[in-house]
Coordinates of C-alpha atoms in Angstrom, one line a residue:
X1 CA 0.0 0.0 0.0
X2 CA 1.1 3.6 -0.6
X3 CA 1.7 4.3 3.1
X4 CA 4.2 1.4 3.2
X5 CA 6.5 2.7 0.4
X6 CA 10.2 2.0 0.8
X7 CA 12.3 5.0 -0.2
X8 CA 16.0 4.5 -1.2
X9 CA 15.8 0.9 -0.1
X10 CA 15.8 1.8 3.6
X11 CA 13.1 4.4 4.7
X12 CA 9.7 2.9 5.1
X13 CA 6.8 5.4 5.2
X14 CA 4.2 4.6 7.8
X15 CA 1.7 7.4 8.0
X16 CA 1.3 11.1 7.2
X17 CA 2.3 13.5 9.9
X18 CA 1.3 16.6 7.9
X19 CA 0.8 18.1 4.5
X20 CA 1.5 21.5 3.1
X21 CA 1.5 23.2 -0.3
X22 CA 5.1 22.0 -1.0
X23 CA 4.9 18.4 0.1
X24 CA 4.0 15.8 2.7
X25 CA 5.8 14.8 5.8
X26 CA 5.7 11.1 6.8
X27 CA 6.5 9.3 10.0
X28 CA 8.9 6.7 8.7
X29 CA 11.3 4.0 9.9
X30 CA 15.0 3.7 8.9
X31 CA 15.3 0.0 8.4
X32 CA 19.1 0.1 8.2
X33 CA 19.7 2.0 11.5
X34 CA 16.4 0.9 13.0
X35 CA 15.2 4.3 14.2
X36 CA 12.2 6.5 13.7
X37 CA 12.6 9.4 11.3
X38 CA 10.6 12.1 9.5
X39 CA 10.6 12.1 5.7
X40 CA 9.7 15.2 3.8
X41 CA 8.4 14.4 0.3
X42 CA 8.7 17.5 -1.8
X43 CA 6.4 17.6 -4.8
X44 CA 5.7 20.0 -7.7
X45 CA 3.0 22.5 -7.0
X46 CA 0.0 22.4 -9.3
X47 CA 0.5 24.6 -12.3
X48 CA 4.3 25.0 -11.9
X49 CA 6.2 24.9 -15.2
X50 CA 8.5 22.0 -15.7
X51 CA 11.5 24.3 -15.8
X52 CA 10.6 25.9 -12.5
X53 CA 10.0 22.4 -11.0
X54 CA 13.5 21.4 -12.0
X55 CA 14.9 24.5 -10.3
X56 CA 12.9 23.7 -7.2
X57 CA 14.2 20.1 -7.0
X58 CA 17.8 21.2 -7.4
X59 CA 17.4 24.0 -4.8
X60 CA 15.8 21.5 -2.4
X61 CA 18.7 19.1 -2.7
X62 CA 21.3 21.9 -2.4
X63 CA 19.8 23.5 0.6
X64 CA 19.1 20.2 2.4
X65 CA 22.7 19.1 1.8
X66 CA 24.0 22.4 3.2
X67 CA 21.8 22.1 6.3
X68 CA 22.8 18.4 6.8
X69 CA 26.3 19.7 7.6
X70 CA 24.9 21.2 10.9
X71 CA 25.1 19.2 14.0
X72 CA 23.8 20.9 17.2
X73 CA 21.4 20.0 20.0
X74 CA 19.3 23.0 19.2
X75 CA 18.9 22.3 15.5
X76 CA 16.7 19.7 13.9
X77 CA 19.2 17.3 12.3
X78 CA 19.0 16.4 8.6
X79 CA 20.0 12.8 8.2
X80 CA 19.8 12.2 4.5
X81 CA 18.7 13.6 1.1
X82 CA 17.6 11.1 -1.5
X83 CA 15.7 11.1 -4.9
X84 CA 13.0 8.9 -6.2
X85 CA 11.9 9.3 -9.8
X86 CA 13.6 12.7 -9.8
X87 CA 11.7 14.0 -6.7
X88 CA 13.7 14.9 -3.6
X89 CA 13.0 13.4 -0.1
X90 CA 14.6 14.9 3.0
X91 CA 15.1 12.6 5.9
X92 CA 15.1 14.4 9.2
X93 CA 15.2 13.8 13.0
X94 CA 11.8 13.1 14.4
X95 CA 11.1 15.4 17.3
X96 CA 7.9 14.9 19.3
X97 CA 7.0 18.5 19.8
X98 CA 4.8 21.5 19.1
X99 CA 5.9 24.8 17.7
X100 CA 6.5 27.9 19.7
X101 CA 3.6 29.4 17.8
X102 CA 1.3 26.6 19.1
X103 CA 2.7 27.0 22.6
X104 CA 1.8 30.7 22.7
X105 CA -1.6 30.0 21.1
X106 CA -2.4 27.5 23.7
X107 CA -0.8 29.0 26.8
X108 CA -0.5 32.7 26.1
X109 CA 2.8 34.7 26.4
X110 CA 5.8 33.0 27.8
X111 CA 7.1 33.6 31.3
X112 CA 10.6 35.1 31.8
X113 CA 12.0 31.6 32.4
X114 CA 10.4 30.1 29.3
X115 CA 11.5 33.1 27.2
X116 CA 15.1 32.6 28.5
X117 CA 15.1 28.9 27.5
X118 CA 13.9 29.8 24.0
X119 CA 16.3 32.7 23.6
X120 CA 19.3 30.7 24.8
X121 CA 18.5 27.6 22.6
X122 CA 17.7 29.5 19.4
X123 CA 20.7 31.8 19.8
X124 CA 22.9 28.8 20.4
X125 CA 21.6 27.0 17.3
X126 CA 22.0 30.1 15.1
X127 CA 25.5 30.7 16.4
X128 CA 26.4 27.2 15.2
X129 CA 24.8 27.8 11.8
X130 CA 26.5 31.1 11.4
X131 CA 29.9 29.6 12.2
X132 CA 29.2 27.1 9.4
X133 CA 28.4 29.9 7.0
X134 CA 24.7 29.2 6.9
X135 CA 22.0 32.0 7.4
X136 CA 18.6 30.7 8.4
X137 CA 16.6 33.7 7.0
X138 CA 13.3 32.6 8.4
X139 CA 13.5 32.6 12.2
X140 CA 9.9 32.8 13.6
X141 CA 7.8 31.1 16.3
X142 CA 6.5 28.6 13.7
X143 CA 10.0 27.4 13.1
X144 CA 11.0 26.9 16.8
X145 CA 10.0 23.5 18.2
X146 CA 9.4 22.8 21.9
X147 CA 9.9 19.1 22.4
X148 CA 8.0 17.0 24.9
X149 CA 11.3 16.3 26.8
X150 CA 12.1 20.0 27.2
X151 CA 14.5 20.5 24.3
X152 CA 14.1 23.5 22.1
X153 CA 15.1 23.2 18.4
X154 CA 15.2 25.5 15.4
X155 CA 14.0 23.9 12.2
X156 CA 13.5 24.7 8.5
X157 CA 16.7 26.2 7.0
X158 CA 14.9 27.2 3.8
X159 CA 14.3 23.7 2.5
X160 CA 12.0 24.1 -0.5
X161 CA 9.9 26.8 1.0
X162 CA 10.6 29.8 -1.2
X163 CA 8.9 28.5 -4.4
X164 CA 5.6 28.2 -2.6
X165 CA 5.5 31.5 -0.8
X166 CA 2.4 33.7 -1.1
X167 CA 3.2 36.2 -3.8
X168 CA 1.7 39.4 -5.1
X169 CA 1.9 38.2 -8.7
X170 CA 2.9 35.2 -10.7
X171 CA 6.4 36.6 -11.0
X172 CA 7.3 35.3 -7.6
X173 CA 7.7 38.6 -5.9
X174 CA 8.1 37.2 -2.4
X175 CA 6.9 39.3 0.5
X176 CA 8.5 37.0 3.1
X177 CA 7.4 36.8 6.7
X178 CA 6.5 40.5 7.0
X179 CA 6.3 40.8 10.8
X180 CA 9.6 39.1 11.3
X181 CA 11.9 40.0 8.4
X182 CA 14.8 42.4 9.0
X183 CA 14.3 45.9 7.5
X184 CA 17.3 45.6 5.2
X185 CA 15.8 42.7 3.4
X186 CA 13.0 45.0 2.0
X187 CA 15.3 48.0 1.4
X188 CA 18.8 47.5 0.2
X189 CA 18.5 43.7 0.0
X190 CA 21.8 43.1 1.8
X191 CA 21.2 39.7 3.6
X192 CA 23.8 39.0 6.2
X193 CA 23.7 36.8 9.2
X194 CA 22.5 39.8 11.2
X195 CA 19.0 39.3 9.7
X196 CA 18.7 36.2 11.9
X197 CA 19.4 38.4 15.0
X198 CA 16.6 40.8 14.1
X199 CA 14.2 37.9 13.5
X200 CA 15.1 36.3 16.8
X201 CA 14.3 39.5 18.5
X202 CA 10.9 39.8 16.7
X203 CA 10.2 36.1 17.6
X204 CA 10.9 36.8 21.2
X205 CA 8.7 39.9 21.2
X206 CA 5.8 37.8 19.8
X207 CA 6.4 35.0 22.3
X208 CA 6.6 37.4 25.3
X209 CA 3.6 39.5 24.4
X210 CA 1.3 37.2 22.4
X211 CA 1.2 39.8 19.6
X212 CA 3.1 40.4 16.4
X213 CA 5.8 43.1 16.6
X214 CA 4.4 44.8 13.5
X215 CA 0.9 44.8 12.0
X216 CA -0.7 45.9 8.8
X217 CA -3.9 45.4 6.9
X218 CA -1.9 43.4 4.3
X219 CA 1.7 42.2 3.9
X220 CA 2.8 45.4 2.0
X221 CA 1.6 47.6 4.8
X222 CA 3.3 45.4 7.4
X223 CA 6.6 45.5 5.5
X224 CA 6.3 49.3 5.3
X225 CA 6.0 49.5 9.1
X226 CA 9.0 47.3 9.5
X227 CA 11.1 49.4 7.2
X228 CA 9.9 52.9 8.0
X229 CA 8.2 52.6 11.4
X230 CA 9.7 52.8 14.8
X231 CA 10.7 49.7 16.7
X232 CA 8.0 48.8 19.1
X233 CA 8.8 49.5 22.8
X234 CA 10.3 46.4 24.2
X235 CA 9.7 47.1 27.9
X236 CA 6.6 45.0 27.5
X237 CA 8.9 41.9 27.2
X238 CA 9.6 42.1 30.9
X239 CA 13.0 40.6 32.0
X240 CA 13.8 39.9 28.3
X241 CA 13.4 43.6 27.3
X242 CA 17.1 44.3 27.1
X243 CA 17.6 41.2 24.9
X244 CA 14.7 42.0 22.6
X245 CA 15.6 45.6 22.3
X246 CA 19.2 44.8 21.6
X247 CA 18.3 42.4 18.8
X248 CA 15.7 44.6 17.1
X249 CA 18.0 47.4 16.0
X250 CA 17.5 48.9 12.5
X251 CA 21.2 49.1 12.0
X252 CA 22.5 45.5 11.6
X253 CA 25.9 46.5 13.0
X254 CA 24.2 47.5 16.3
X255 CA 22.4 44.2 16.9
X256 CA 23.2 42.2 20.0
X257 CA 25.7 39.4 19.3
X258 CA 24.3 35.9 19.8
X259 CA 26.9 35.2 22.5
X260 CA 25.7 38.2 24.4
X261 CA 22.1 37.0 24.1
X262 CA 23.1 33.8 25.8
X263 CA 25.0 35.6 28.5
X264 CA 22.1 37.9 29.4
X265 CA 19.5 35.2 29.7
X266 CA 21.7 32.7 31.5
X267 CA 20.6 33.9 35.0
X268 CA 17.0 33.3 34.1
X269 CA 17.4 29.7 33.0
X270 CA 15.8 27.0 35.2
X271 CA 17.8 24.4 37.1
X272 CA 19.2 21.5 35.1
X273 CA 16.2 19.3 36.1
X274 CA 13.6 22.0 35.6
X275 CA 11.1 21.9 32.7
X276 CA 9.4 25.3 32.3
X277 CA 6.8 24.2 29.8
X278 CA 4.5 22.3 32.1
X279 CA 1.1 21.2 31.0
X280 CA -2.1 22.4 32.7
X281 CA -1.1 26.0 33.6
X282 CA -3.8 28.6 33.1
X283 CA -3.4 30.6 29.9
X284 CA -1.7 34.0 30.4
X285 CA -3.3 37.1 29.0
X286 CA -2.0 38.9 26.0
X287 CA 0.3 41.8 26.9
X288 CA -1.0 45.2 25.9
X289 CA 1.4 46.8 23.3
X290 CA 1.3 50.5 22.7
X291 CA 2.2 50.8 19.1
X292 CA 3.7 53.9 17.3
X293 CA 1.5 55.8 14.9
X294 CA 1.5 53.8 11.6
X295 CA 3.5 55.4 8.9
X296 CA 2.1 56.2 5.5
X297 CA 2.8 53.5 2.9
X298 CA 6.1 54.3 1.3
X299 CA 8.5 52.9 -1.2
X300 CA 10.8 50.1 -0.1
X301 CA 12.9 50.0 -3.2
X302 CA 16.6 49.1 -3.2
X303 CA 19.3 51.7 -3.5
X304 CA 20.8 52.0 -7.0
X305 CA 23.3 49.3 -7.9
X306 CA 22.6 47.4 -4.6
X307 CA 22.3 43.6 -4.6
X308 CA 18.7 42.5 -4.6
X309 CA 17.1 40.8 -1.7
X310 CA 17.2 37.0 -1.3
X311 CA 13.8 35.3 -0.6
X312 CA 13.2 36.1 3.0
X313 CA 10.7 33.3 3.8
X314 CA 7.0 32.5 4.2
X315 CA 4.2 34.5 5.7
X316 CA 3.7 34.9 9.5
X317 CA 2.4 32.4 12.0
X318 CA -1.0 32.5 13.6
X319 CA -1.3 33.8 17.2
X320 CA -5.0 33.2 17.9
X321 CA -7.3 31.1 20.0
X322 CA -10.4 29.3 19.1
X323 CA -11.2 27.6 15.8
X324 CA -9.1 28.7 12.9
X325 CA -8.0 27.6 9.5
X326 CA -4.8 26.4 11.2
X327 CA -6.8 24.4 13.7
X328 CA -8.8 22.8 10.8
X329 CA -5.9 22.1 8.6
X330 CA -3.9 18.9 8.5
X331 CA -0.7 19.5 10.5
X332 CA 1.7 17.5 12.5
X333 CA -0.4 17.9 15.7
X334 CA 1.0 18.8 19.1
X335 CA 2.7 15.4 19.2
X336 CA 5.2 16.0 16.5
X337 CA 5.4 19.7 15.8
X338 CA 3.3 21.4 13.1
X339 CA 6.2 22.9 11.1
X340 CA 7.6 19.7 9.8
X341 CA 4.9 19.8 7.2
X342 CA 5.9 23.1 5.6
X343 CA 2.4 24.3 6.5
X344 CA 3.3 27.9 7.0
X345 CA 0.5 28.8 4.7
X346 CA -1.9 27.7 7.5
X347 CA -0.1 30.0 10.1
X348 CA -1.6 33.4 9.2
X349 CA -5.2 34.3 8.9
X350 CA -4.8 38.0 9.8
X351 CA -5.4 37.6 13.5
X352 CA -2.5 39.2 15.5
X353 CA -3.7 38.5 19.0
X354 CA -6.1 36.3 21.0
X355 CA -9.7 37.0 20.2
X356 CA -12.1 38.0 22.9
X357 CA -14.3 35.4 24.4
X358 CA -17.7 35.2 22.7
X359 CA -20.4 37.1 24.6
X360 CA -22.9 35.1 26.5
X361 CA -26.3 34.6 25.0
X362 CA -28.9 36.9 26.5
X363 CA -32.2 35.7 27.8
X364 CA -35.4 36.6 26.1
X365 CA -36.4 38.9 29.0
X366 CA -33.2 40.7 28.8
X367 CA -33.6 41.2 25.1
X368 CA -37.1 42.7 25.6
X369 CA -35.9 45.0 28.3
X370 CA -33.0 46.1 26.2
X371 CA -35.3 46.9 23.3
X372 CA -37.6 49.0 25.4
X373 CA -34.6 50.8 26.9
X374 CA -33.2 51.4 23.5
X375 CA -36.5 52.9 22.2
X376 CA -36.7 55.3 25.1
X377 CA -33.1 56.3 24.9
X378 CA -33.4 56.8 21.1
X379 CA -36.3 59.3 21.8
X380 CA -34.0 61.2 24.2
X381 CA -31.2 61.4 21.7
X382 CA -29.8 59.0 19.2
X383 CA -26.1 59.7 20.0
X384 CA -26.3 59.5 23.8
X385 CA -29.0 56.8 23.7
X386 CA -26.7 54.5 21.6
X387 CA -23.9 54.9 24.1
X388 CA -26.2 54.2 27.1
X389 CA -27.8 51.2 25.4
X390 CA -24.4 49.6 24.9
X391 CA -23.4 50.3 28.5
X392 CA -26.7 48.9 29.8
X393 CA -26.2 45.7 27.8
X394 CA -22.7 45.3 29.1
X395 CA -21.1 45.7 25.7
X396 CA -18.0 47.8 24.9
X397 CA -18.6 51.3 23.8
X398 CA -16.1 51.0 20.9
X399 CA -16.8 48.6 18.0
X400 CA -15.0 45.3 18.0
X401 CA -11.7 45.1 16.2
X402 CA -12.3 44.3 12.6
X403 CA -11.4 40.8 11.3
X404 CA -8.6 40.5 8.8
X405 CA -11.1 40.3 6.0
X406 CA -12.8 43.4 7.2
X407 CA -9.6 45.3 7.6
X408 CA -8.1 44.4 4.2
X409 CA -8.5 47.3 1.9
X410 CA -10.8 46.5 -1.0
X411 CA -10.4 47.8 -4.5
X412 CA -11.6 51.4 -4.9
X413 CA -15.0 51.6 -6.5
X414 CA -13.7 53.9 -9.3
X415 CA -10.4 53.8 -11.0
X416 CA -8.9 57.2 -10.6
X417 CA -5.3 57.9 -9.7
X418 CA -3.0 60.9 -9.6
X419 CA 0.2 60.0 -11.5
X420 CA 3.7 61.2 -10.7
X421 CA 7.0 60.3 -12.4
X422 CA 9.1 57.7 -10.6
X423 CA 12.7 56.8 -11.4
X424 CA 13.7 53.2 -10.7
X425 CA 16.1 50.5 -11.6
X426 CA 15.7 46.9 -12.9
X427 CA 19.3 46.0 -12.5
X428 CA 20.8 42.5 -12.0
X429 CA 22.8 41.7 -8.9
X430 CA 25.9 43.0 -10.7
X431 CA 24.2 46.4 -10.9
X432 CA 24.5 46.6 -14.7
X433 CA 24.1 49.8 -16.7
X434 CA 21.1 50.5 -18.9
X435 CA 18.7 49.2 -16.3
X436 CA 17.2 52.5 -15.2
X437 CA 13.7 53.6 -16.2
X438 CA 11.0 56.1 -15.4
X439 CA 7.3 55.5 -15.3
X440 CA 4.2 57.4 -14.1
X441 CA 2.4 55.8 -11.2
X442 CA 0.5 56.8 -8.1
X443 CA 2.5 59.0 -5.6
X444 CA 1.7 56.7 -2.7
X445 CA 2.4 53.4 -4.4
X446 CA 5.0 51.1 -2.9
X447 CA 7.7 49.4 -4.9
X448 CA 9.5 46.0 -4.5
X449 CA 12.1 44.4 -6.6
X450 CA 12.8 40.7 -7.3
X451 CA 14.8 38.5 -9.6
X452 CA 13.9 35.3 -11.2
X453 CA 15.5 32.6 -13.3
X454 CA 12.1 31.8 -14.9
X455 CA 12.7 28.1 -14.8
X456 CA 16.0 28.4 -16.6
X457 CA 14.4 30.1 -19.6
X458 CA 15.9 33.6 -19.0
X459 CA 16.9 35.7 -16.0
X460 CA 14.8 38.8 -15.3
X461 CA 14.5 41.6 -12.8
X462 CA 11.0 42.9 -12.0
X463 CA 9.9 46.0 -10.2
X464 CA 6.5 45.8 -8.7
X465 CA 4.5 48.9 -7.8
X466 CA 1.4 48.5 -5.8
X467 CA -1.3 50.9 -4.7
X468 CA -2.1 51.1 -1.0
X469 CA -5.1 48.8 -1.3
X470 CA -3.0 46.1 -3.0
X471 CA -5.6 45.9 -5.8
X472 CA -3.8 47.8 -8.6
X473 CA -0.4 46.7 -9.7
X474 CA 2.2 47.8 -12.2
X475 CA 5.2 45.6 -13.0
X476 CA 8.1 46.6 -15.1
X477 CA 10.2 43.6 -15.9
X478 CA 13.6 43.5 -17.7
X479 CA 15.1 40.5 -19.4
X480 CA 18.8 41.3 -20.1
X481 CA 20.3 39.6 -23.2
X482 CA 17.0 38.1 -24.1
X483 CA 17.7 38.4 -27.8
X484 CA 18.7 37.0 -30.2
X485 CA 18.4 33.6 -28.6
X486 CA 14.7 34.0 -27.7
X487 CA 11.7 35.7 -29.2
X488 CA 8.6 37.5 -28.0
X489 CA 6.6 34.4 -28.4
X490 CA 8.9 32.6 -26.0
X491 CA 8.0 35.3 -23.4
X492 CA 4.3 34.8 -24.0
X493 CA 4.7 31.1 -23.5
X494 CA 6.6 31.8 -20.3
X495 CA 3.8 33.9 -18.9
X496 CA 1.2 31.2 -19.6
X497 CA 3.5 28.6 -17.9
X498 CA 3.8 30.8 -14.8
X499 CA 0.1 30.5 -14.1
X500 CA -0.7 27.1 -15.6
X501 CA -3.5 26.2 -17.9
X502 CA -6.1 26.2 -15.2
X503 CA -5.5 29.7 -14.1
X504 CA -4.4 31.6 -17.3
X505 CA -6.9 32.6 -19.9
X506 CA -6.0 34.6 -23.1
X507 CA -7.8 37.9 -23.5
X508 CA -6.9 40.5 -26.2
X509 CA -4.8 39.0 -28.9
X510 CA -1.3 40.5 -29.3
X511 CA -1.2 43.4 -31.7
X512 CA 1.6 45.8 -32.7
X513 CA 2.3 48.8 -30.4
X514 CA 4.7 51.7 -30.3
X515 CA 8.2 50.4 -29.5
X516 CA 10.5 52.0 -26.9
X517 CA 12.7 54.8 -28.1
X518 CA 15.9 53.6 -29.7
X519 CA 14.5 50.1 -29.7
X520 CA 16.8 48.8 -32.3
X521 CA 14.5 46.0 -33.3
X522 CA 10.9 45.4 -34.3
X523 CA 8.4 43.3 -32.5
X524 CA 6.8 45.4 -29.8
X525 CA 3.3 44.1 -29.1
X526 CA 0.4 44.7 -26.7
X527 CA -1.8 42.0 -25.4
X528 CA -3.9 41.0 -22.4
X529 CA -4.8 37.9 -20.4
X530 CA -7.0 37.0 -17.4
X531 CA -6.1 35.0 -14.3
X532 CA -8.0 33.2 -11.6
X533 CA -6.2 32.9 -8.2
X534 CA -7.6 30.2 -6.0
X535 CA -7.5 30.9 -2.2
X536 CA -4.8 28.8 -0.6
X537 CA -5.2 26.6 2.4
X538 CA -5.1 28.7 5.5
X539 CA -5.1 31.9 3.6
X540 CA -8.9 32.5 3.5
X541 CA -9.1 36.1 4.6
X542 CA -12.8 35.8 4.6
X543 CA -13.0 32.5 6.3
X544 CA -14.2 29.2 4.8
X545 CA -15.4 29.4 1.2
X546 CA -13.6 32.6 0.3
X547 CA -14.0 33.5 -3.3
X548 CA -11.4 33.2 -5.9
X549 CA -9.7 36.3 -7.2
X550 CA -10.1 37.2 -10.9
X551 CA -7.6 39.7 -12.4
X552 CA -7.1 41.3 -15.8
X553 CA -3.5 41.8 -17.0
X554 CA -2.7 44.3 -19.8
X555 CA 0.9 44.3 -21.0
X556 CA 3.3 45.8 -23.5
X557 CA 6.2 43.7 -24.6
X558 CA 9.0 45.9 -25.7
X559 CA 12.3 44.8 -27.3
X560 CA 15.1 47.2 -26.8
X561 CA 18.5 46.2 -28.2
X562 CA 19.2 42.7 -26.8
X563 CA 17.0 43.3 -23.8
X564 CA 13.3 42.7 -23.5
X565 CA 11.2 45.1 -21.4
X566 CA 7.6 44.4 -20.3
X567 CA 5.2 46.8 -18.5
X568 CA 2.1 45.1 -17.2
X569 CA -0.8 46.7 -15.4
X570 CA -3.1 44.5 -13.3
X571 CA -6.5 45.3 -11.8
X572 CA -9.6 43.4 -10.7
X573 CA -11.6 42.0 -13.7
X574 CA -14.8 43.7 -12.5
X575 CA -12.9 47.0 -13.2
X576 CA -11.5 45.9 -16.5
X577 CA -13.0 48.6 -18.7
X578 CA -12.0 51.4 -16.3
X579 CA -8.7 49.8 -15.6
X580 CA -7.7 49.6 -19.2
X581 CA -8.7 53.2 -19.9
X582 CA -7.7 54.9 -16.7
X583 CA -4.7 52.8 -15.6
X584 CA -3.1 50.9 -18.5
X585 CA -3.6 53.5 -21.2
X586 CA -2.3 56.2 -18.9
X587 CA 0.6 54.4 -17.3
X588 CA 2.0 51.9 -19.9
X589 CA 3.0 54.6 -22.5
X590 CA 5.0 56.5 -19.9
X591 CA 7.7 53.8 -19.5
X592 CA 11.1 55.3 -20.6
X593 CA 14.3 53.4 -20.4
X594 CA 17.3 55.5 -19.2
X595 CA 20.7 54.9 -20.9

């Protein structure tokens, strides 16, 4: 039977521990060494082009082999990496555990002793990884395992996660774990080992307070707070305030060394025989966090000629109680630790703290009396009556906090935007010349930059500009040295392959359009297509049964010398006519390449 498969002649799969968008994790038995192991089966996501799947497999093997060189008691050990029919399988240490995210969800914020144990363990594991030349890049509560025997282990050193991240478009513009990424990842893109120190501080902040260090209505707004907002006051972290504050410094050079983290928390550690994560303790309340005034959405583009950011990791974990998508999903359960399953997509549903308890149901008499009181009070005065009615009913005077679905900005009803000229760059990591451009977009639109190998077809750099609601998007993508080896038709095939046949639908046929100035070759075309984005597991902003997202994409494909430039404008399909006239026709012709 399928659950008794034998992998590489020695690893017998027994039962599924968990399943995520990138694969399945099995409880297995190593028949050679006669020990229990966890086997992560990495598979090709639906709709992924064959070229990208090949890149994914190769990266999985490369990253797993690198992580397998690490041996430390606070790191989940990689035992083996094997292939079966071209698909990679990662054999890992099986740790009966639950993630730190689950611990906080179940028990509330950590005590000082618990926080010290986590800080000391994770800092020790990261220190060992850094000495081996490996940067984790995705430290967060969901990747910290608290074992049933008291051990604390850091897991998931990037193995096969980046290709499945939630993205703004099909181009793979990764937004990372917004509440935990270091500011420099979203700005100049310089990823050093110091990014792990920031993320450790953000992880400890969340663990000690029960709330995310940064919030926003959507990932773009959260990243904007990380980059441009003040660091939240860390005195709410109690006895770990000095550690958290020392780690969460905007300047990487000022961050607290990991050795100093261990020194500072050592006096708080329990005795050798102590186990601070005892079952049965009453849940602790979420700590009130006074947050700085949110900053206006601003650009987070890299400085000219700076290296571009590496993929920072998946979206944030869930810190909530009650029933949730994460609770309903198939994970590794409290027994084994949910994050073996690469199920980070189940970790975030927009809740950033523990929801209030549901109000008790009122009796029929109370309801009648309340209605009478409301009628009288309304006669006295609608404003004061409303307040008094709420008070009489024992309800808060302020409205309840909006759910993530309610807070997420929706597309404006009408498509109107005030355009300003922006000067940006679509340079490669080498900072090549001829990559500058100008384009007219909204003054308050945020920009991000990413690079892609496009499944081995051609390298490209894309600059994504997004309006504050996240509904309108403009992407300028540059393919250096695309010609003469490839053609415009190759690009059109690439776009269709990015989405897959079930999500990509041709719209307006390609037709000639005005080329870029000094194009040097013919073949500039304009075309459109439509896409359908299905809600991912655990990402239902509106709860179960959230609707799919339909978008219209209008693009100009513009050869210039040996490079191919593309400007694409995206908007909700229900706004297609207005979007084409007010956005695409106004924005696309303004693209000008500099140099």
